[in-house]
Short mmCIF file of C-alpha atoms and ligand atoms in Angstrom, two decimals:
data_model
loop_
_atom_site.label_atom_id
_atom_site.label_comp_id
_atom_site.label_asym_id
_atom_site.label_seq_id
_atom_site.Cartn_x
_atom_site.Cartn_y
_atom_site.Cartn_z
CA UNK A 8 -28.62 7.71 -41.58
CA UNK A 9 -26.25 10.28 -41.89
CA UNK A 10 -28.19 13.53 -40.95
CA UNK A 11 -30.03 11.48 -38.20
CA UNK A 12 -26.45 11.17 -36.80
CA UNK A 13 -25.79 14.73 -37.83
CA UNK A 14 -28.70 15.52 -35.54
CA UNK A 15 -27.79 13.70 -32.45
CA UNK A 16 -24.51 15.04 -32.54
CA UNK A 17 -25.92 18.95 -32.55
CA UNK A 18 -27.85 17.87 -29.61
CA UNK A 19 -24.73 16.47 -27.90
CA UNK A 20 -22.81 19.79 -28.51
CA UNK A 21 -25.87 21.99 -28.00
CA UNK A 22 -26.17 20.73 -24.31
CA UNK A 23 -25.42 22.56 -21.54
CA UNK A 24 -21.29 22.89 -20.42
CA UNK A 25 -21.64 21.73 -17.23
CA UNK A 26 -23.65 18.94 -16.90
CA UNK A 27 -26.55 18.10 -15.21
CA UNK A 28 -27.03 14.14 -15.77
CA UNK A 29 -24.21 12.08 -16.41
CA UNK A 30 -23.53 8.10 -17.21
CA UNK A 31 -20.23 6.84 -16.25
CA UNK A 32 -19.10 3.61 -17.54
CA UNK A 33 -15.74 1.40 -16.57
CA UNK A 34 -14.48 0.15 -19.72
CA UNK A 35 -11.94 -2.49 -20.68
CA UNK A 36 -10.65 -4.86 -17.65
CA UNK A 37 -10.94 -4.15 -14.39
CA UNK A 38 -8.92 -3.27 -11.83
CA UNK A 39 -8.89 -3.08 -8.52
CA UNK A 40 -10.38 0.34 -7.23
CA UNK A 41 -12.85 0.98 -9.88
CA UNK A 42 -15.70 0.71 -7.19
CA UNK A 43 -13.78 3.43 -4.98
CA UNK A 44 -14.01 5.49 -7.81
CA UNK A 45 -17.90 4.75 -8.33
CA UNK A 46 -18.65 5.62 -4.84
CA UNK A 47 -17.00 9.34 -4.51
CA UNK A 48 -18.21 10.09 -7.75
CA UNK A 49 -21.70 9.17 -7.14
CA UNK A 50 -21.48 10.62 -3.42
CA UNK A 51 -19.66 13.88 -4.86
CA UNK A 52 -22.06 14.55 -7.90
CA UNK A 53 -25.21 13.62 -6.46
CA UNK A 54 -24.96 15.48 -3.19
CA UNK A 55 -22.08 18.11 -3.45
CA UNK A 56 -22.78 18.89 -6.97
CA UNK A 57 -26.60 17.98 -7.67
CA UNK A 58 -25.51 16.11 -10.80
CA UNK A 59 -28.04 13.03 -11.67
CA UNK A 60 -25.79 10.19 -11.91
CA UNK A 61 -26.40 7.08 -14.98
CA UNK A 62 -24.59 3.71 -14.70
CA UNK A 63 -23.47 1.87 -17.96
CA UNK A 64 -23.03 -1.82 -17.53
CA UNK A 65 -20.02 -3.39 -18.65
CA UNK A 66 -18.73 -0.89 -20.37
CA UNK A 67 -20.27 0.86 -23.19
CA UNK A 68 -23.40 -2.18 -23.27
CA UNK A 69 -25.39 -0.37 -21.02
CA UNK A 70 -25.40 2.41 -24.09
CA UNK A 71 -25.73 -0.15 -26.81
CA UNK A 72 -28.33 -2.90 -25.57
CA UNK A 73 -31.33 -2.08 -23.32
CA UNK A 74 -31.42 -2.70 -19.98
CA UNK A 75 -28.28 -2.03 -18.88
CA UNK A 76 -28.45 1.90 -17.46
CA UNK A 77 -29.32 2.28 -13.91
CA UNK A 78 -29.79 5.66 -12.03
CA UNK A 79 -26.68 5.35 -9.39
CA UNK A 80 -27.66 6.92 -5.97
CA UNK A 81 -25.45 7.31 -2.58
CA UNK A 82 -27.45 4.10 -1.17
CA UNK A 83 -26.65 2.28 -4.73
CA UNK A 84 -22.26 2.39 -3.66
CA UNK A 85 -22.96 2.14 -0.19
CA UNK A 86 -20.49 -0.81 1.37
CA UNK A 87 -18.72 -1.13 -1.84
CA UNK A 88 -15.38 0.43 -1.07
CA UNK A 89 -13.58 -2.92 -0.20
CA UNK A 90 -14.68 -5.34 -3.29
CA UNK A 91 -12.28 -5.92 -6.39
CA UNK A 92 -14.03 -5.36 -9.67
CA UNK A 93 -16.80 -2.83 -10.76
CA UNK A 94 -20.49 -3.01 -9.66
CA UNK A 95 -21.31 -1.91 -13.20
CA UNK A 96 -19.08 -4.62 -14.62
CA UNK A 97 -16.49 -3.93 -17.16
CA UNK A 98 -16.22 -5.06 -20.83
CA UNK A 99 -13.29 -5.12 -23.20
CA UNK A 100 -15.52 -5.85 -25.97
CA UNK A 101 -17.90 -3.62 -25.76
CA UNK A 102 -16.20 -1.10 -28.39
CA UNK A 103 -18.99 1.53 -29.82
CA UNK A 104 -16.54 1.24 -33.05
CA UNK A 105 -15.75 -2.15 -33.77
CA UNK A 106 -18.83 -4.01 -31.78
CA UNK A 107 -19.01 -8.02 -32.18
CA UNK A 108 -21.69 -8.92 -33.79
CA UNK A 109 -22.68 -12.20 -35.47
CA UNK A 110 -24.51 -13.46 -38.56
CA UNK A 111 -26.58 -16.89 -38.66
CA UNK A 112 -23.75 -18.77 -39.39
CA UNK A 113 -22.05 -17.98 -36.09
CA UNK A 114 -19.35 -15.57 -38.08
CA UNK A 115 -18.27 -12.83 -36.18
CA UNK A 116 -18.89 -9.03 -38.15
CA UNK A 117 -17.52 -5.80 -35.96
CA UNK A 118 -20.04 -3.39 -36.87
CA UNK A 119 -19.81 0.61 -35.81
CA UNK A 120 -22.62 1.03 -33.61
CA UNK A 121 -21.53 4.74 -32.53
CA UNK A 122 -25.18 6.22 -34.17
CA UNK A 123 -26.76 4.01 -31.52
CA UNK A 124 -25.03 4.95 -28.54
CA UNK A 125 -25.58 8.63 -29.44
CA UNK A 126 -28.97 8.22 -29.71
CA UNK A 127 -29.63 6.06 -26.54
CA UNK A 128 -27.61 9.13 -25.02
CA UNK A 129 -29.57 11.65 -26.18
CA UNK A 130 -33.05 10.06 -25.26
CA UNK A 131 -31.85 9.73 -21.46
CA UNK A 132 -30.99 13.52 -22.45
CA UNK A 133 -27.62 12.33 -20.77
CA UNK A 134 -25.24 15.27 -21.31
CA UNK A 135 -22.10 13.90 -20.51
CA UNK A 136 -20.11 10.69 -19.74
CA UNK A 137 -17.83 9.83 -17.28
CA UNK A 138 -15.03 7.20 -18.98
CA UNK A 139 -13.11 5.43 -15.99
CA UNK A 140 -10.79 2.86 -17.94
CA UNK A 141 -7.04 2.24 -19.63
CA UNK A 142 -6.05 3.35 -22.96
CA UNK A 143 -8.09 1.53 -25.40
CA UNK A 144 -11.02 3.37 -22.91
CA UNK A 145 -9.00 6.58 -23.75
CA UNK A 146 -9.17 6.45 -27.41
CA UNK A 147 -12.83 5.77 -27.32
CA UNK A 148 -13.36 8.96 -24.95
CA UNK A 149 -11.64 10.61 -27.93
CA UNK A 150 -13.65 9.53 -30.73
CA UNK A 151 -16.89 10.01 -28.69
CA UNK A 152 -15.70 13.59 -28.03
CA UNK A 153 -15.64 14.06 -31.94
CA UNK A 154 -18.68 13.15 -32.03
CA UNK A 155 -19.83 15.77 -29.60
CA UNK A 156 -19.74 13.87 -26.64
CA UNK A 157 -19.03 15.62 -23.59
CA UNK A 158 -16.54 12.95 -21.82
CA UNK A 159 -14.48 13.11 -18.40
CA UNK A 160 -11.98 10.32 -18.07
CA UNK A 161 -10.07 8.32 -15.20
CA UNK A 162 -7.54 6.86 -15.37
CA UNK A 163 -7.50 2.97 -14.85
CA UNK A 164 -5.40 0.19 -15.52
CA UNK A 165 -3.14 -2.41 -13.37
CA UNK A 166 -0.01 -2.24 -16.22
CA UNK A 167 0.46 1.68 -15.15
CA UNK A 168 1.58 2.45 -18.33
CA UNK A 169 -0.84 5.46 -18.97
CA UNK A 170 1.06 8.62 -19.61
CA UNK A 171 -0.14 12.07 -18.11
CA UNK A 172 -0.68 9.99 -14.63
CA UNK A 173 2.39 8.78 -12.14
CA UNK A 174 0.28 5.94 -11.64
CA UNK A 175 -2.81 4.67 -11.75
CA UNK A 176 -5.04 2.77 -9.47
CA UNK A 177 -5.30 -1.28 -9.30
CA UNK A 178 -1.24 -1.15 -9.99
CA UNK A 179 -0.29 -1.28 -5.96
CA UNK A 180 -2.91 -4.03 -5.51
CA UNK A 181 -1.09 -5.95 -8.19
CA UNK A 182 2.14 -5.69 -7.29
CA UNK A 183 1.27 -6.66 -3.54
CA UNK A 184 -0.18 -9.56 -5.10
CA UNK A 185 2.63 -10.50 -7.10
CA UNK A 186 5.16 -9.76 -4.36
CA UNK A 187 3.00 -12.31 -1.89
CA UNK A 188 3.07 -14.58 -5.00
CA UNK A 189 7.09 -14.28 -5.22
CA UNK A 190 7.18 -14.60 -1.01
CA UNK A 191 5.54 -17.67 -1.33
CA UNK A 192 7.28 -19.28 -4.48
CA UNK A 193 11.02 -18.67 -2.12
CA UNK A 194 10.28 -21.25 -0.25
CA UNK A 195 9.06 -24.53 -2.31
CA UNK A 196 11.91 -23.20 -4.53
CA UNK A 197 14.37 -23.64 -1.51
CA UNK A 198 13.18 -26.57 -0.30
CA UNK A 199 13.36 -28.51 -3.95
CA UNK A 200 17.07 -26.70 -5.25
CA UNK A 201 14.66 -25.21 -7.85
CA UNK A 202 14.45 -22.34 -10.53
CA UNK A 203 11.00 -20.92 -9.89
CA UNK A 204 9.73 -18.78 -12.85
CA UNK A 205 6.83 -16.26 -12.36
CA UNK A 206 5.31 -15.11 -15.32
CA UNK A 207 3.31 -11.46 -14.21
CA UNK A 208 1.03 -9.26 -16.16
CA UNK A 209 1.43 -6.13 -17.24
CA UNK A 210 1.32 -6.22 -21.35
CA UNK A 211 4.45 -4.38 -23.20
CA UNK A 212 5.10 -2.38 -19.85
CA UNK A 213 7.21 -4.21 -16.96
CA UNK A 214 6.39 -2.15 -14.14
CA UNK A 215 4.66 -4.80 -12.36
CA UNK A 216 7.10 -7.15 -12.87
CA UNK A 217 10.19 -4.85 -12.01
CA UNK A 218 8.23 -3.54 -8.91
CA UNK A 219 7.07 -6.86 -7.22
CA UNK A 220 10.03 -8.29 -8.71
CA UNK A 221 12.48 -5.84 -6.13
CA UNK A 222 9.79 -5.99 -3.58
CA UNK A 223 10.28 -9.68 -3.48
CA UNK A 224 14.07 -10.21 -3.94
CA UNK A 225 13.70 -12.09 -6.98
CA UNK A 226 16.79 -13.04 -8.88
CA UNK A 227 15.89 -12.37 -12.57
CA UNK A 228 13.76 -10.31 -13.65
CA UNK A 229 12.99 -10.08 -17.77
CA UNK A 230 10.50 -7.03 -18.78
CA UNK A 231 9.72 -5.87 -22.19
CA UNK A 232 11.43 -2.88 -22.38
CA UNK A 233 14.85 -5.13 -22.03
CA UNK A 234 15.20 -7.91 -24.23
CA UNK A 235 16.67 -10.64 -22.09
CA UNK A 236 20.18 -12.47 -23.12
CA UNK A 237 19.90 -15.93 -22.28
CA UNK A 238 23.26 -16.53 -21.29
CA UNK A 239 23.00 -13.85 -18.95
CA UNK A 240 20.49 -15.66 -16.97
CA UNK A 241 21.92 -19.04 -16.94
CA UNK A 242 25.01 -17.56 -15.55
CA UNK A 243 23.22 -15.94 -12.95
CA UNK A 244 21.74 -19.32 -11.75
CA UNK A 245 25.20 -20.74 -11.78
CA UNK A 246 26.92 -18.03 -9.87
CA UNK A 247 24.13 -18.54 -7.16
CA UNK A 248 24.32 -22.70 -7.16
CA UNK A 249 27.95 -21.70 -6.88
CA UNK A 250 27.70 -19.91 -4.10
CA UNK A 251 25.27 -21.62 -1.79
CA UNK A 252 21.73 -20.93 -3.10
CA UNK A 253 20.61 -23.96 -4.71
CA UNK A 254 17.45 -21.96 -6.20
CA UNK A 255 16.53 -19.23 -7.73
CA UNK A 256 13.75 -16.95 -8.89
CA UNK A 257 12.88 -15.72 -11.87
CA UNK A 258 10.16 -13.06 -12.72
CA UNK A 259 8.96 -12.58 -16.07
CA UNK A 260 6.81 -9.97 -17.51
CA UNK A 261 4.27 -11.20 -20.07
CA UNK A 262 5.19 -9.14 -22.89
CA UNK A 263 9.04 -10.38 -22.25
CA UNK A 264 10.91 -11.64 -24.65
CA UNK A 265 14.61 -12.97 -26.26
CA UNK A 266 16.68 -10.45 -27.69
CA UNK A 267 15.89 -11.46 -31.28
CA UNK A 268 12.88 -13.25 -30.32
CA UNK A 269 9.10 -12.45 -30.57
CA UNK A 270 6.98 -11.92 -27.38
CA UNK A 271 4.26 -15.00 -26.51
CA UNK A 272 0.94 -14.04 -27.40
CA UNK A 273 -1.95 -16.36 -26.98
CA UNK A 274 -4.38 -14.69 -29.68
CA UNK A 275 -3.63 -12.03 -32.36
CA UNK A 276 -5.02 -8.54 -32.23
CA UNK A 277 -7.71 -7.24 -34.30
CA UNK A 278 -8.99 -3.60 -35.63
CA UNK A 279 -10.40 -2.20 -32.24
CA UNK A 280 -9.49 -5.64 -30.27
CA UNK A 281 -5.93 -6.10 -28.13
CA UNK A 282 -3.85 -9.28 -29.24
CA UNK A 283 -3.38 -11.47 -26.08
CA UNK A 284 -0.21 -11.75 -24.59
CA UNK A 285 0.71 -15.16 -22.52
CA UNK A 286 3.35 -18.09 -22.75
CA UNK A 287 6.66 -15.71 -21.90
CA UNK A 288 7.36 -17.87 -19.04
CA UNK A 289 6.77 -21.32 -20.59
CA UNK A 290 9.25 -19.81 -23.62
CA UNK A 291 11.78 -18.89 -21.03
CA UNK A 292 11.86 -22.05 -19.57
CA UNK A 293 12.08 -24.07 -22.94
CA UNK A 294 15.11 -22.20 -23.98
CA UNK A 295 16.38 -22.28 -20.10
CA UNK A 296 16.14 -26.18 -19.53
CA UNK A 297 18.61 -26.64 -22.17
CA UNK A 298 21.52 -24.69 -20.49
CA UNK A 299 20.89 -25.70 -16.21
CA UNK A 300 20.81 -28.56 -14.54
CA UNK A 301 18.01 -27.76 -11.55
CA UNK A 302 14.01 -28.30 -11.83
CA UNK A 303 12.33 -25.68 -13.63
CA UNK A 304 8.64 -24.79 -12.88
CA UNK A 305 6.37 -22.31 -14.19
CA UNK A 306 3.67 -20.42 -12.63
CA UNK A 307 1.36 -18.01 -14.21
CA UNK A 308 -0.09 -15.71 -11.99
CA UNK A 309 -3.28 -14.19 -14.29
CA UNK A 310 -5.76 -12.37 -13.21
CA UNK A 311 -5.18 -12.97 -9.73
CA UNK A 312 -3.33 -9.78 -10.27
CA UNK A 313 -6.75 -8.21 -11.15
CA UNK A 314 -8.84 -9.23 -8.13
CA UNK A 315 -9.37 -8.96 -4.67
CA UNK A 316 -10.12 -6.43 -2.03
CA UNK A 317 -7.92 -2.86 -3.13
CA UNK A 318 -4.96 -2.08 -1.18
CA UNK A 319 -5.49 1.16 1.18
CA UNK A 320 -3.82 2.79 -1.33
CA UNK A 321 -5.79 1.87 -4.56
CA UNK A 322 -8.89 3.02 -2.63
CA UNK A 323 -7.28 6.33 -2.30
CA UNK A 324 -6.05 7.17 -5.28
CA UNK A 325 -9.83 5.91 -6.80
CA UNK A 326 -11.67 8.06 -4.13
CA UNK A 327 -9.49 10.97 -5.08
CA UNK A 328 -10.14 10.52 -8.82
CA UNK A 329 -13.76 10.19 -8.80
CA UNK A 330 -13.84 13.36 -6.36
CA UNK A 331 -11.93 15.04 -8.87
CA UNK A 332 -13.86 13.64 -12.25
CA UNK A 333 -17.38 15.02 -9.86
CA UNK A 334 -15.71 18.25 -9.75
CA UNK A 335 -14.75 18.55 -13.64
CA UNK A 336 -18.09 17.52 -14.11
CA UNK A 337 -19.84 20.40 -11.87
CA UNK A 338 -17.45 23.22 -13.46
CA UNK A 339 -17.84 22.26 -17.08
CA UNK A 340 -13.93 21.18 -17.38
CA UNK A 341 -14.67 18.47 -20.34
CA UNK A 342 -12.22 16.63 -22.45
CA UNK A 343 -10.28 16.25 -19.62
CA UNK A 344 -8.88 13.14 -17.56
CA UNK A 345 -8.33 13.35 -13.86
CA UNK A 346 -3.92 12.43 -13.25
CA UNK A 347 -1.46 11.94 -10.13
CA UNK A 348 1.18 13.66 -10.97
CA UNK A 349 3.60 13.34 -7.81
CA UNK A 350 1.14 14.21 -4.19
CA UNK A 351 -1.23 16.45 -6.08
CA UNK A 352 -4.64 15.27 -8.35
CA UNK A 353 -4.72 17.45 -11.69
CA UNK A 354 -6.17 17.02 -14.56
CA UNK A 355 -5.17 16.75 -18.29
CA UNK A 356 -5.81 16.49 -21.69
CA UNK A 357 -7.56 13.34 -22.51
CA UNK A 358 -5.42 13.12 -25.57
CA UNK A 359 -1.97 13.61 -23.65
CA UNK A 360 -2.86 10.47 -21.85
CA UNK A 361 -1.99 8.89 -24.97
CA UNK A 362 0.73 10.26 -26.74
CA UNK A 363 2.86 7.03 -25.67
CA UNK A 364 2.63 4.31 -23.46
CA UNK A 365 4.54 5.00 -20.10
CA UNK A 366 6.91 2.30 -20.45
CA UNK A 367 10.04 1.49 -17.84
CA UNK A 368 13.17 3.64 -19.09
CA UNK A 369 15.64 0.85 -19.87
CA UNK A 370 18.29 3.07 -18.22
CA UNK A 371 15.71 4.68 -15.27
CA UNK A 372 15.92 4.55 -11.70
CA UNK A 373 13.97 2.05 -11.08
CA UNK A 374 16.09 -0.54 -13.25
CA UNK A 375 19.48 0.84 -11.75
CA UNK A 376 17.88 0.06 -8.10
CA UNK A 377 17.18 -3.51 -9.07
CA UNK A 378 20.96 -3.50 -11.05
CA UNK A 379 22.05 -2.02 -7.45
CA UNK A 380 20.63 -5.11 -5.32
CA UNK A 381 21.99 -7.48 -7.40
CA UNK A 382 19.32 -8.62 -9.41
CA UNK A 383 20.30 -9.80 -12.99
CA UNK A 384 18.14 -8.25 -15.67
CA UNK A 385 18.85 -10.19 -18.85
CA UNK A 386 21.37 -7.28 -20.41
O1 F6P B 419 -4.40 -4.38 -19.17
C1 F6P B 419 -4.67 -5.15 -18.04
C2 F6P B 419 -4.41 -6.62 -18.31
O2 F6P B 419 -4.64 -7.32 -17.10
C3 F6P B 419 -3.03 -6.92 -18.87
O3 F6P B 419 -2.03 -6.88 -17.90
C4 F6P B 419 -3.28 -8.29 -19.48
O4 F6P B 419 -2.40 -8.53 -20.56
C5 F6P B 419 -4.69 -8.17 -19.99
O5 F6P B 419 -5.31 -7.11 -19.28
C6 F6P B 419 -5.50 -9.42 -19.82
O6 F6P B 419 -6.73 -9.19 -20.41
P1 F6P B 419 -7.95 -10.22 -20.33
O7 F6P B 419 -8.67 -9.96 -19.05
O8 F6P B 419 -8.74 -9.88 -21.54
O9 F6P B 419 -7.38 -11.62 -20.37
#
């Protein structure tokens, strides 16, 4: 077993730099953009580049089971620039390291099935992959790379909490989803002298929350990067029932939490496998109830956040990236993932993408605009 996978890795490495046949996969959730991405990379490698371009279904399956590679050609992205999701599919499960697997009593067993994805590589005589996904994408890029991989990555992921990227796509699609979510919870919370609580996605980073939050004049808003203070809230929907406004609106991000307290998660984490966050609203609202008089209602807006058509923006920035990961591709730039920094697409260092989670800066500008307008932040 070992030299065989000693083998396939000297033919990864011995392959040419730039390659000539590629398989790009979009790992982990999706987001919305990932099929603006598929479409300028396949229309920018095939025909600017004459790259031969592989599809993996969701995720790496389409490079662990049979059946799942197709040959992506101009006519196979054509009309796909306005649908949500991927075309390949997307898998967070699908880890090459720690793969689900099950034994005849129905007892799960995650088994490292790297030695067959580097085989089923080499017999397409693939020579390089194309990674388009969030970090947990990102660390697999880097172990495939040790193994001799060839891998170009994009950057993908609603929470925009990669570093090495200002932001990434699917993000502005979420938070105009969330803002029409906050629009619309204004006025049943007017009409009923209610406190409306939103809980948003965006695991341990708040930027959804904090952006839709401002872009929707909410009146709370509790991320992770700020524990919240209770007491600071209730007051908040005093001073408003004080003044006039019988209601009030609170946005909560899902990996929010108490000072003191724990965040809500739904399922633990396991080696390769992301715990799952959810229940930060419902918490708030337990501990809130005690303290305020009005109605309290939850909503949880999921992964409405994740679907849908892409804003014009998300199928800008994915356009741009996939141009970008083509043209890595065609000049032999591996190890490398394709980043906004400010107007300009560069690329970096698939490792700097994660040296640390881009969270909110407690003290950044962002939190002293929503400080500025009034809106109470739980500290
Ligand atoms: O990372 C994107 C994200 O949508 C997070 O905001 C959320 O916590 C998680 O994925 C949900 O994952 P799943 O689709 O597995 O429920």
């Amino acid at each position: 077993m070992a030299t065989k996978k000693k083998t396939t890795r000297q033919a990864a490495r011995t392959r040419a730099r730039a390659p000539k046949r590629v398989c790009i996969l979009t790992g982990g959730g999706d987001a919305p953009g990932l099929n603006a991405v598929l479409r300028s990379f396949v229309k920018s490698a095939t025909t600017e580049h004459g790259i031969e371009v592989f599809g993996s279904e969701d995720g790496f399956e389409g490079l662990i089971q049979s059946g799942k590679l197709v040959k992506l050609k101009p006519t196979s992205v054509r009309g796909i620039l306005p649908r949500g999701g991927s075309i390949l599919g997307c898998s967070n499960t699908a880890n090459p390291f720690a793969y689900p697997t099950y034994d005849k009593r129905g007892r799960r067993r995650d088994r490292d099935v790297s030695t067959q994805v580097l085989e089923r590589i080499a017999a397409h005589e693939i020579d390089a992959l194309v990674m388009v996904g969030g970090d947990g994408t990102m660390t697999h890029a880097q172990a495939m790379m040790r193994l001799g991989v060839p891998v170009v990555g994009v950057p993908k992921t609603i929470d925009n909490d990669l570093a090495a990227t200002d932001y990434t796509f699917g993000f502005d699609t979420a938070v105009s989803t969330a803002t029409w979510a906050i629009d619309a919870l204004h006025s049943t919370a007017e009409s009923h002298d209610r406190v409306m609580i939103l809980e948003l996605m965006g695991r341990y980073a708040g930027w959804i929350a904090l952006c839709a939050g401002i872009a929707g004049g909410a009146d709370v808003i509790a991320i992770p990067e700020i524990p919240y203070d209770l007491s600071r809230i209730v007051d908040k929907v005093q001073k408003r029932a004080d003044a006039g406004s019988t209601f009030s609106i609170v946005v909560v991000g899902e990996g929010a939490a108490p000072a003191g307290g724990r965040k809500a998660t739904l399922s633990k984490g396991r080696r390769g496998h992301l715990e799952r966050l959810g229940g930060a609203g419902a918490h708030m609202a337990e501990l809130l109830k005690r303290h305020i008089q009005h109605d309290i209602r939850v909503t949880v807006l999921g992964h409405l956040q994740r679907g849908g058509s892409p804003s014009a923006f998300d199928r800008l920035l994915g356009t741009r990236f996939g141009v970008e990961a083509a043209r890595l591709c065609a000049t032999g730039k591996m190890g490398r993932m394709v980043a906004l920094r400010g107007n300009d697409i560069v690329s970096v260092p698939i490792a700097q993408a994660l040296a640390a989670p881009k969270l909110v800066p407690s003290t950044g500008q962002m939190v002293q605009t929503a400080r500025a307008v009034g809106i109470e932040l739980g500290q």
